Amino acid sequence: MNSGTADDRNFSGRFQIRLSPEHHKMLFEYARSLNASMNDIIELALSFAISTENFNSYADDRINGLFGVVGDNHMPLATLAFRNFLSYDQLDSETVRVRVRRRNGSVWGEWIFEADLKKNPNLLAKLKSWDEARNFANM
């Protein structure tokens, strides 16, 4: 991650991006088909993407991952996403309590559930990494 805030940095309007050769070719061909530059297409796509809530969810899921939690009889209990994660407490060596935001229709609420760490052996590591990422971002 980059340090500093947007207010204390200089922005030239230029930055380098790395793409796979396949995406580079696709971008070139798409831009050419519209008689536009690759830069025009990237700038339009970026403007559209960062203003779209669905893209924010998609980006969060791709970058931070989704994490499925199983409950009794190994039935799905929850699918966690970084953007909805609020906090966790390890109650004992086998149980963790997780607090998340959850939308019911158009209303956001808070949901608290407990998960068995034996049934979800990677859950604690994922929650710790999300907690650290959130703390780092708030520095």
mmCIF file of C-alpha atoms in Angstrom:
data_model
loop_
_atom_site.group_PDB
_atom_site.id
_atom_site.type_symbol
_atom_site.label_atom_id
_atom_site.label_comp_id
_atom_site.label_asym_id
_atom_site.label_seq_id
_atom_site.Cartn_x
_atom_site.Cartn_y
_atom_site.Cartn_z
ATOM 1 C CA MET A 1 0.000 0.000 0.000
ATOM 2 C CA ASN A 2 1.070 3.556 -0.567
ATOM 3 C CA SER A 3 1.539 5.802 2.404
ATOM 4 C CA GLY A 4 0.333 9.347 2.686
ATOM 5 C CA THR A 5 -2.984 10.917 1.876
ATOM 6 C CA ALA A 6 -4.212 12.278 -1.418
ATOM 7 C CA ASP A 7 -3.871 15.805 -0.022
ATOM 8 C CA ASP A 8 -0.133 15.547 0.628
ATOM 9 C CA ARG A 9 0.887 13.913 -2.659
ATOM 10 C CA ASN A 10 1.517 15.355 -6.091
ATOM 11 C CA PHE A 11 -0.418 13.761 -8.943
ATOM 12 C CA SER A 12 1.001 14.121 -12.437
ATOM 13 C CA GLY A 13 -1.828 12.293 -14.162
ATOM 14 C CA ARG A 14 0.595 9.554 -15.223
ATOM 15 C CA PHE A 15 1.194 6.101 -13.795
ATOM 16 C CA GLN A 16 2.326 2.769 -15.163
ATOM 17 C CA ILE A 17 0.115 -0.267 -15.289
ATOM 18 C CA ARG A 18 1.007 -3.900 -15.914
ATOM 19 C CA LEU A 19 -1.368 -6.067 -17.946
ATOM 20 C CA SER A 20 -1.198 -9.571 -19.232
ATOM 21 C CA PRO A 21 -0.304 -9.668 -22.946
ATOM 22 C CA GLU A 22 -3.838 -10.957 -23.631
ATOM 23 C CA HIS A 23 -5.482 -7.991 -21.862
ATOM 24 C CA HIS A 24 -3.091 -5.570 -23.571
ATOM 25 C CA LYS A 25 -4.102 -6.939 -26.964
ATOM 26 C CA MET A 26 -7.820 -6.858 -26.052
ATOM 27 C CA LEU A 27 -7.506 -3.249 -24.884
ATOM 28 C CA PHE A 28 -5.651 -2.231 -28.044
ATOM 29 C CA GLU A 29 -8.211 -3.883 -30.327
ATOM 30 C CA TYR A 30 -11.156 -2.463 -28.392
ATOM 31 C CA ALA A 31 -9.734 1.063 -28.433
ATOM 32 C CA ARG A 32 -8.961 0.801 -32.153
ATOM 33 C CA SER A 33 -12.524 -0.390 -32.867
ATOM 34 C CA LEU A 34 -13.828 2.817 -31.256
ATOM 35 C CA ASN A 35 -11.189 5.014 -32.879
ATOM 36 C CA ALA A 36 -9.944 5.883 -29.379
ATOM 37 C CA SER A 37 -6.678 5.560 -27.526
ATOM 38 C CA MET A 38 -6.039 2.888 -24.921
ATOM 39 C CA ASN A 39 -5.696 5.731 -22.419
ATOM 40 C CA ASP A 40 -9.195 6.996 -23.329
ATOM 41 C CA ILE A 41 -10.681 3.556 -22.726
ATOM 42 C CA ILE A 42 -8.867 3.048 -19.417
ATOM 43 C CA GLU A 43 -9.885 6.495 -18.180
ATOM 44 C CA LEU A 44 -13.550 5.908 -19.114
ATOM 45 C CA ALA A 45 -13.563 2.434 -17.590
ATOM 46 C CA LEU A 46 -11.928 3.677 -14.404
ATOM 47 C CA SER A 47 -14.361 6.587 -14.051
ATOM 48 C CA PHE A 48 -17.291 4.233 -14.536
ATOM 49 C CA ALA A 49 -15.918 1.540 -12.243
ATOM 50 C CA ILE A 50 -15.060 3.654 -9.218
ATOM 51 C CA SER A 51 -18.481 5.330 -9.293
ATOM 52 C CA THR A 52 -20.365 2.030 -9.313
ATOM 53 C CA GLU A 53 -21.245 0.317 -6.027
ATOM 54 C CA ASN A 54 -21.317 -3.079 -7.727
ATOM 55 C CA PHE A 55 -17.729 -2.602 -8.843
ATOM 56 C CA ASN A 56 -16.665 -1.664 -5.319
ATOM 57 C CA SER A 57 -18.150 -4.938 -4.077
ATOM 58 C CA TYR A 58 -16.560 -6.863 -6.943
ATOM 59 C CA ALA A 59 -13.144 -5.288 -6.314
ATOM 60 C CA ASP A 60 -13.346 -5.995 -2.592
ATOM 61 C CA ASP A 61 -14.281 -9.625 -3.221
ATOM 62 C CA ARG A 62 -11.470 -10.102 -5.771
ATOM 63 C CA ILE A 63 -8.788 -8.350 -3.709
ATOM 64 C CA ASN A 64 -9.716 -9.385 -0.168
ATOM 65 C CA GLY A 65 -11.585 -12.570 -0.960
ATOM 66 C CA LEU A 66 -14.827 -14.048 0.236
ATOM 67 C CA PHE A 67 -14.746 -16.502 3.079
ATOM 68 C CA GLY A 68 -17.387 -19.167 3.640
ATOM 69 C CA VAL A 69 -18.158 -20.153 7.233
ATOM 70 C CA VAL A 70 -19.772 -23.489 8.003
ATOM 71 C CA GLY A 71 -22.012 -24.274 10.956
ATOM 72 C CA ASP A 72 -23.639 -27.451 12.212
ATOM 73 C CA ASN A 73 -23.616 -30.446 9.861
ATOM 74 C CA HIS A 74 -21.174 -28.450 7.714
ATOM 75 C CA MET A 75 -24.058 -26.369 6.390
ATOM 76 C CA PRO A 76 -23.168 -22.832 5.228
ATOM 77 C CA LEU A 77 -23.530 -20.348 8.064
ATOM 78 C CA ALA A 78 -22.257 -17.185 6.379
ATOM 79 C CA THR A 79 -20.200 -15.843 3.513
ATOM 80 C CA LEU A 80 -17.965 -13.089 4.811
ATOM 81 C CA ALA A 81 -16.617 -10.179 2.798
ATOM 82 C CA PHE A 82 -14.011 -7.681 3.986
ATOM 83 C CA ARG A 83 -16.293 -4.706 3.297
ATOM 84 C CA ASN A 84 -18.915 -6.070 5.733
ATOM 85 C CA PHE A 85 -16.552 -7.264 8.448
ATOM 86 C CA LEU A 86 -16.681 -5.176 11.638
ATOM 87 C CA SER A 87 -14.848 -7.086 14.371
ATOM 88 C CA TYR A 88 -14.248 -10.423 16.030
ATOM 89 C CA ASP A 89 -13.484 -11.817 19.482
ATOM 90 C CA GLN A 90 -11.895 -15.160 20.137
ATOM 91 C CA LEU A 91 -14.006 -16.585 22.956
ATOM 92 C CA ASP A 92 -11.843 -19.637 23.566
ATOM 93 C CA SER A 93 -9.557 -21.951 21.616
ATOM 94 C CA GLU A 94 -12.499 -23.351 19.656
ATOM 95 C CA THR A 95 -14.920 -20.446 19.198
ATOM 96 C CA VAL A 96 -14.880 -17.015 17.634
ATOM 97 C CA ARG A 97 -17.641 -14.395 17.711
ATOM 98 C CA VAL A 98 -17.892 -12.361 14.507
ATOM 99 C CA ARG A 99 -19.661 -9.020 14.006
ATOM 100 C CA VAL A 100 -20.616 -8.081 10.441
ATOM 101 C CA ARG A 101 -22.871 -5.645 8.605
ATOM 102 C CA ARG A 102 -25.750 -7.292 6.778
ATOM 103 C CA ARG A 103 -28.369 -5.807 4.534
ATOM 104 C CA ASN A 104 -31.987 -6.815 4.888
ATOM 105 C CA GLY A 105 -33.724 -5.286 1.875
ATOM 106 C CA SER A 106 -32.541 -1.683 1.821
ATOM 107 C CA VAL A 107 -31.693 -1.509 5.536
ATOM 108 C CA TRP A 108 -28.241 -2.240 6.901
ATOM 109 C CA GLY A 109 -28.002 -3.905 10.286
ATOM 110 C CA GLU A 110 -25.501 -5.701 12.421
ATOM 111 C CA TRP A 111 -25.312 -9.462 12.717
ATOM 112 C CA ILE A 112 -23.314 -11.311 15.353
ATOM 113 C CA PHE A 113 -22.663 -15.019 15.132
ATOM 114 C CA GLU A 114 -20.336 -17.564 16.674
ATOM 115 C CA ALA A 115 -18.281 -19.977 14.612
ATOM 116 C CA ASP A 116 -16.519 -23.191 15.543
ATOM 117 C CA LEU A 117 -12.812 -22.934 14.695
ATOM 118 C CA LYS A 118 -12.506 -26.706 14.343
ATOM 119 C CA LYS A 119 -15.060 -26.615 11.528
ATOM 120 C CA ASN A 120 -13.489 -23.453 10.097
ATOM 121 C CA PRO A 121 -9.727 -23.917 10.571
ATOM 122 C CA ASN A 122 -8.709 -20.936 8.388
ATOM 123 C CA LEU A 123 -11.290 -18.483 9.713
ATOM 124 C CA LEU A 124 -9.204 -16.986 12.520
ATOM 125 C CA ALA A 125 -6.262 -16.237 10.206
ATOM 126 C CA LYS A 126 -8.617 -14.548 7.682
ATOM 127 C CA LEU A 127 -10.273 -12.429 10.411
ATOM 128 C CA LYS A 128 -6.879 -11.394 11.796
ATOM 129 C CA SER A 129 -5.673 -10.352 8.339
ATOM 130 C CA TRP A 130 -8.838 -8.308 7.723
ATOM 131 C CA ASP A 131 -8.553 -6.700 11.152
ATOM 132 C CA GLU A 132 -4.911 -5.771 10.498
ATOM 133 C CA ALA A 133 -5.771 -4.382 7.043
ATOM 134 C CA ARG A 134 -8.565 -2.261 8.504
ATOM 135 C CA ASN A 135 -6.299 -0.954 11.301
ATOM 136 C CA PHE A 136 -3.557 -0.147 8.767
ATOM 137 C CA ALA A 137 -6.000 1.724 6.530
ATOM 138 C CA ASN A 138 -7.211 3.807 9.490
ATOM 139 C CA MET A 139 -3.711 4.949 10.484
#
